[in-house]
Amino acid sequence: MSSLLSDNEKSVMAGLLDQTFQTFQRDIVVWKEPIKQPLPSSSLSQGGFGFGDAPLENQYTYIPVSGVFPAVVRYASTRHIGEANNLQETNMFLPIYEVKIKVGIDCYNFIESGKTDKISFDNRDFYFAGKAQANPFLGTLYYIYQLKQKI
């Protein structure tokens, strides 16, 4: 079946989309669940005098896992003017904002492999408010995530 666009026109359009992504991209940090690594235990007992030998407690160290990826961040207020989140036990109101990020395939694969704790950018932490939406365009594939700010 013939297309309305020639192959050359498709490559030009896809190139313009990539160029737009590269123009507005900025780095985001994707934080994964940390790796829990046991520390070597000592052979000394941990019981106090007269209390017998207490079982040795396992001690762990946590190794942070993160990745830095380019993304296009979009802040948009989609709620009514004056609508806000009321923080419990405070007199503070926070406006409700919709935040969406557009990421490439490498970032999508990193996010989807294992548990993702948070995403950080603009000195704020965010969590996912939904699943990724694939956004294909003439052979170029980006994914869009909707986020909510951690309070």
XYZ file of N, CA and C in Angstrom:
453
model
N 0.848 -1.178 0.000
C 0.000 0.000 0.000
C 0.893 1.241 0.000
N 0.557 2.186 -0.809
C 1.374 3.387 -0.906
C 1.086 4.326 0.268
N 2.061 5.142 0.564
C 1.973 6.073 1.688
C 1.836 7.492 1.155
N 1.308 8.357 1.973
C 1.207 9.768 1.596
C 2.568 10.447 1.603
N 3.502 9.893 2.367
C 4.849 10.452 2.475
C 5.856 9.511 1.842
N 6.824 10.055 1.181
C 7.901 9.229 0.638
C 8.845 8.844 1.780
N 9.733 7.896 1.504
C 10.690 7.468 2.527
C 11.596 8.616 2.946
N 11.975 9.462 2.011
C 12.810 10.614 2.325
C 12.066 11.592 3.239
N 10.792 11.834 2.942
C 9.993 12.741 3.783
C 9.794 12.166 5.188
N 9.622 10.848 5.287
C 9.492 10.202 6.602
C 10.765 10.367 7.429
N 11.916 10.193 6.791
C 13.178 10.332 7.526
C 13.403 11.781 7.964
N 12.990 12.743 7.136
C 13.113 14.159 7.511
C 12.211 14.467 8.705
N 10.965 13.971 8.692
C 10.023 14.215 9.797
C 10.515 13.562 11.091
N 11.011 12.328 10.982
C 11.541 11.639 12.162
C 12.772 12.376 12.699
N 13.603 12.888 11.797
C 14.769 13.662 12.217
C 14.378 14.949 12.928
N 13.314 15.590 12.468
C 12.832 16.814 13.131
C 12.323 16.506 14.551
N 11.657 15.365 14.702
C 11.190 14.973 16.031
C 12.374 14.722 16.959
N 13.384 14.012 16.468
C 14.583 13.776 17.280
C 15.288 15.079 17.619
N 15.344 15.993 16.675
C 15.977 17.289 16.904
C 15.212 18.095 17.957
N 13.897 18.037 17.907
C 13.073 18.726 18.908
C 13.304 18.125 20.292
N 13.384 16.795 20.367
C 13.655 16.124 21.641
C 15.011 16.567 22.193
N 16.020 16.582 21.355
C 17.357 16.969 21.799
C 17.428 18.439 22.201
N 16.616 19.286 21.591
C 16.609 20.704 21.933
C 16.051 20.939 23.331
N 14.983 20.249 23.685
C 14.305 20.500 24.954
C 14.633 19.495 26.042
N 15.530 18.573 25.797
C 15.846 17.554 26.796
C 16.660 18.129 27.950
N 16.507 17.489 29.085
C 17.372 17.760 30.238
C 17.538 16.453 30.979
N 18.510 16.403 31.861
C 18.817 15.153 32.551
C 17.868 14.923 33.718
N 17.414 13.679 33.839
C 16.650 13.241 35.003
C 17.413 12.079 35.627
N 17.205 11.872 36.923
C 17.840 10.761 37.625
C 16.751 9.758 37.993
N 16.939 8.529 37.567
C 16.008 7.449 37.878
C 16.638 6.618 38.987
N 15.965 6.545 40.137
C 16.467 5.816 41.301
C 15.775 4.467 41.382
N 16.568 3.405 41.391
C 16.055 2.048 41.521
C 16.155 1.609 42.974
N 15.567 0.454 43.267
C 15.664 -0.111 44.606
C 17.135 -0.411 44.907
N 17.656 0.021 46.084
C 19.076 -0.196 46.375
C 19.401 -1.676 46.546
N 20.645 -2.016 46.279
C 21.115 -3.388 46.440
C 21.480 -3.604 47.903
N 20.905 -4.634 48.502
C 21.145 -4.956 49.916
C 22.288 -5.966 49.975
N 23.406 -5.565 50.621
C 24.581 -6.415 50.677
C 24.949 -6.657 52.138
N 25.039 -7.940 52.558
C 25.369 -8.212 53.960
C 26.815 -7.847 54.270
N 27.013 -7.324 55.477
C 28.355 -7.024 55.951
C 28.932 -8.271 56.590
N 30.257 -8.460 56.544
C 30.837 -9.623 57.219
C 30.590 -9.516 58.727
N 30.170 -10.631 59.317
C 29.860 -10.615 60.756
C 31.087 -11.011 61.551
N 31.178 -10.477 62.760
C 32.300 -10.801 63.641
C 31.975 -12.083 64.395
N 33.019 -12.750 64.867
C 32.816 -14.014 65.575
C 32.558 -13.788 67.061
N 32.629 -12.550 67.530
C 32.372 -12.251 68.939
C 30.885 -12.315 69.226
N 30.548 -12.817 70.413
C 29.133 -12.877 70.752
C 28.642 -11.481 71.093
N 27.351 -11.275 70.926
C 26.791 -9.962 71.176
C 26.001 -9.914 72.473
N 26.078 -10.957 73.250
C 25.353 -10.981 74.518
C 26.100 -10.212 75.590
N 25.383 -9.665 76.544
C 26.014 -8.971 77.659
C 26.353 -9.960 78.760
N 27.157 -9.530 79.717
C 27.565 -10.411 80.800
C 26.332 -10.869 81.577
N 26.206 -12.191 81.746
C 25.115 -12.757 82.512
C 23.844 -12.974 81.711
N 23.833 -12.598 80.451
C 22.626 -12.766 79.643
C 22.767 -13.854 78.581
N 23.857 -14.574 78.595
C 24.036 -15.634 77.612
C 24.436 -15.076 76.260
N 24.500 -15.963 75.322
C 24.882 -15.557 73.964
C 23.647 -15.177 73.171
N 23.612 -13.952 72.762
C 22.519 -13.487 71.908
C 22.855 -13.841 70.462
N 21.853 -14.105 69.665
C 22.151 -14.402 68.255
C 22.763 -13.180 67.567
N 23.663 -13.466 66.656
C 24.301 -12.378 65.916
C 23.289 -11.730 64.974
N 23.277 -10.422 65.004
C 22.379 -9.694 64.110
C 23.062 -9.501 62.764
N 22.313 -9.744 61.731
C 22.843 -9.492 60.391
C 22.813 -8.001 60.127
N 23.920 -7.496 59.662
C 23.998 -6.085 59.309
C 24.176 -5.984 57.801
N 23.554 -4.966 57.247
C 23.570 -4.803 55.798
C 24.034 -3.400 55.436
N 24.563 -3.309 54.247
C 24.854 -2.015 53.652
C 24.029 -1.938 52.363
N 23.592 -0.748 52.041
C 22.752 -0.556 50.864
C 23.518 0.249 49.821
N 23.577 -0.295 48.626
C 24.289 0.348 47.531
C 23.258 0.998 46.616
N 23.298 2.329 46.476
C 22.297 3.001 45.621
C 22.493 2.648 44.146
N 21.371 2.513 43.447
C 21.387 2.222 42.016
C 20.595 3.332 41.324
N 21.249 4.016 40.401
C 20.568 5.104 39.695
C 21.137 5.219 38.289
N 20.399 5.930 37.460
C 20.845 6.206 36.107
C 20.414 7.602 35.703
N 21.223 8.249 34.907
C 20.917 9.598 34.416
C 20.572 9.476 32.933
N 19.395 10.003 32.578
C 18.897 9.874 31.214
C 18.343 11.212 30.726
N 18.377 11.444 29.414
C 17.743 12.656 28.879
C 16.231 12.464 28.796
N 15.491 13.521 29.078
C 14.032 13.489 29.003
C 13.520 14.892 28.732
N 12.347 14.952 28.158
C 11.646 16.223 27.995
C 10.610 16.276 29.103
N 10.685 17.327 29.935
C 9.797 17.476 31.090
C 8.751 18.524 30.748
N 7.505 18.198 31.044
C 6.414 19.149 30.788
C 5.565 19.303 32.038
N 5.512 20.529 32.550
C 4.629 20.857 33.667
C 3.361 21.468 33.073
N 2.218 20.989 33.514
C 0.962 21.561 33.037
C -0.049 21.506 34.165
N -0.713 22.608 34.413
C -1.770 22.637 35.420
C -3.067 22.271 34.717
N -3.637 21.133 35.096
C -4.850 20.666 34.435
C -6.061 20.750 35.351
N -5.879 21.268 36.530
C -6.982 21.341 37.489
C -7.579 22.740 37.486
N -8.678 22.886 38.180
C -9.332 24.185 38.281
C -8.478 25.150 39.096
N -8.606 26.417 38.806
C -7.864 27.432 39.546
C -8.324 27.406 40.995
N -7.376 27.379 41.888
C -7.692 27.368 43.311
C -7.753 25.978 43.907
N -7.787 24.933 43.077
C -7.802 23.577 43.613
C -6.396 23.237 44.090
N -6.287 22.594 45.237
C -4.980 22.313 45.805
C -5.064 21.099 46.709
N -3.902 20.522 46.984
C -3.801 19.461 47.982
C -3.673 20.111 49.346
N -4.462 19.667 50.309
C -4.372 20.161 51.669
C -3.539 19.176 52.464
N -2.389 19.600 52.941
C -1.544 18.736 53.744
C -2.145 18.590 55.140
N -2.235 17.360 55.598
C -2.813 17.092 56.908
C -2.005 17.785 58.007
N -2.708 18.332 58.976
C -2.136 18.955 60.176
C -1.246 20.161 59.871
N -1.433 20.773 58.730
C -0.698 22.002 58.426
C -1.673 22.997 57.826
N -1.259 24.211 57.755
C -2.070 25.240 57.109
C -1.517 25.560 55.733
N -1.046 24.525 55.037
C -0.371 24.744 53.777
C -1.150 24.102 52.636
N -1.280 24.812 51.556
C -1.918 24.297 50.360
C -0.881 24.207 49.249
N -0.874 23.098 48.534
C 0.024 22.929 47.405
C -0.805 22.820 46.133
N -0.477 23.567 45.108
C -1.232 23.447 43.861
C -1.011 22.074 43.227
N -2.021 21.576 42.536
C -1.926 20.286 41.866
C -1.439 20.526 40.440
N -0.330 19.915 40.112
C 0.238 20.042 38.776
C 0.338 18.668 38.143
N 0.198 18.649 36.858
C 0.435 17.432 36.110
C 1.836 17.533 35.534
N 2.625 16.511 35.745
C 3.985 16.484 35.226
C 4.105 15.261 34.324
N 4.575 15.474 33.115
C 4.802 14.377 32.181
C 6.237 14.444 31.705
N 6.827 13.266 31.530
C 8.166 13.196 30.951
C 8.107 12.309 29.720
N 8.881 12.685 28.719
C 9.027 11.880 27.507
C 10.456 11.366 27.490
N 10.590 10.039 27.418
C 11.910 9.410 27.492
C 12.130 8.508 26.293
N 13.393 8.192 26.062
C 13.764 7.291 24.980
C 13.699 5.837 25.430
N 14.062 4.958 24.524
C 13.967 3.523 24.778
C 14.929 3.077 25.877
N 16.141 3.655 25.925
C 17.102 3.242 26.946
C 16.599 3.554 28.352
N 16.002 4.713 28.553
C 15.442 5.083 29.853
C 14.233 4.210 30.175
N 13.388 3.957 29.185
C 12.213 3.103 29.390
C 12.636 1.710 29.857
N 13.642 1.124 29.210
C 14.118 -0.209 29.607
C 14.678 -0.208 31.024
N 15.390 0.868 31.403
C 15.936 0.959 32.756
C 14.816 1.074 33.785
N 13.802 1.860 33.513
C 12.680 2.039 34.440
C 11.905 0.742 34.600
N 11.660 0.050 33.501
C 10.818 -1.143 33.533
C 11.532 -2.374 34.071
N 12.858 -2.353 34.161
C 13.576 -3.508 34.703
C 13.737 -3.324 36.209
N 12.955 -4.043 36.983
C 13.028 -3.957 38.434
C 12.164 -2.839 38.980
N 12.277 -2.648 40.295
C 11.454 -1.653 40.983
C 12.130 -0.284 40.936
N 11.375 0.724 40.545
C 11.870 2.097 40.511
C 11.308 2.839 41.711
N 12.189 3.410 42.540
C 11.763 4.115 43.750
C 11.248 5.515 43.441
N 12.022 6.266 42.670
C 11.626 7.653 42.399
C 12.372 8.166 41.188
N 11.924 9.319 40.714
C 12.590 10.037 39.632
C 12.850 11.451 40.136
N 14.065 11.938 39.943
C 14.442 13.251 40.464
C 14.849 14.193 39.338
N 14.340 15.416 39.417
C 14.777 16.522 38.567
C 14.239 17.804 39.182
N 14.845 18.911 38.843
C 14.467 20.230 39.372
C 14.435 20.253 40.904
N 15.361 19.548 41.535
C 15.468 19.470 43.007
C 14.193 18.948 43.650
N 13.455 18.097 42.951
C 12.230 17.493 43.479
C 12.235 16.003 43.161
N 11.484 15.251 43.960
C 11.323 13.820 43.732
C 9.905 13.536 43.279
N 9.766 12.623 42.327
C 8.471 12.272 41.759
C 8.302 10.767 41.772
N 7.049 10.338 41.735
C 6.742 8.926 41.564
C 5.736 8.788 40.426
N 5.553 7.567 39.964
C 4.694 7.330 38.805
C 3.228 7.432 39.180
N 2.447 8.072 38.316
C 1.003 8.180 38.506
C 0.272 7.313 37.494
N 0.984 6.558 36.713
C 0.371 5.689 35.709
C 1.439 4.909 34.971
N 0.999 4.118 34.032
C 1.926 3.314 33.236
C 2.432 4.122 32.047
N 3.501 3.619 31.449
C 4.096 4.290 30.290
C 3.163 4.186 29.090
N 3.142 5.248 28.307
C 2.382 5.262 27.065
C 3.372 5.359 25.910
N 3.322 4.382 25.029
C 4.199 4.404 23.865
C 3.743 5.511 22.916
N 4.719 6.225 22.367
C 4.414 7.333 21.469
C 5.229 7.158 20.178
N 4.791 6.228 19.296
C 5.555 6.011 18.060
C 5.236 7.079 17.012
N 6.255 7.404 16.212
C 6.059 8.363 15.125
C 7.054 8.041 14.021
N 6.567 7.510 12.928
C 7.373 7.223 11.745
C 8.657 6.462 12.073
N 8.541 5.428 12.886
C 9.697 4.604 13.227
C 10.478 5.067 14.433
N 10.193 6.243 14.964
C 10.841 6.735 16.175
C 9.910 6.456 17.343
N 10.467 5.919 18.434
C 9.633 5.531 19.562
C 10.088 6.227 20.836
N 9.170 6.938 21.457
C 9.382 7.546 22.774
C 8.270 7.055 23.694
N 8.521 7.162 24.996
C 7.534 6.764 25.997
C 7.220 7.952 26.882
N 5.945 8.083 27.258
C 5.508 9.190 28.100
C 5.017 8.626 29.431
N 5.535 9.194 30.517
C 5.115 8.834 31.878
C 4.452 10.038 32.523
N 3.391 9.789 33.263
C 2.771 10.828 34.068
C 3.287 10.657 35.497
N 3.674 11.758 36.124
C 4.286 11.724 37.450
C 3.507 12.563 38.439
N 3.718 12.252 39.714
C 3.211 13.064 40.814
C 4.370 13.368 41.743
N 4.358 14.539 42.324
C 5.435 14.941 43.219
C 5.296 14.240 44.562
N 6.432 13.795 45.119
C 6.444 13.207 46.454
C 6.363 14.338 47.470
N 5.539 14.156 48.462
C 5.397 15.183 49.495
C 5.952 14.670 50.789
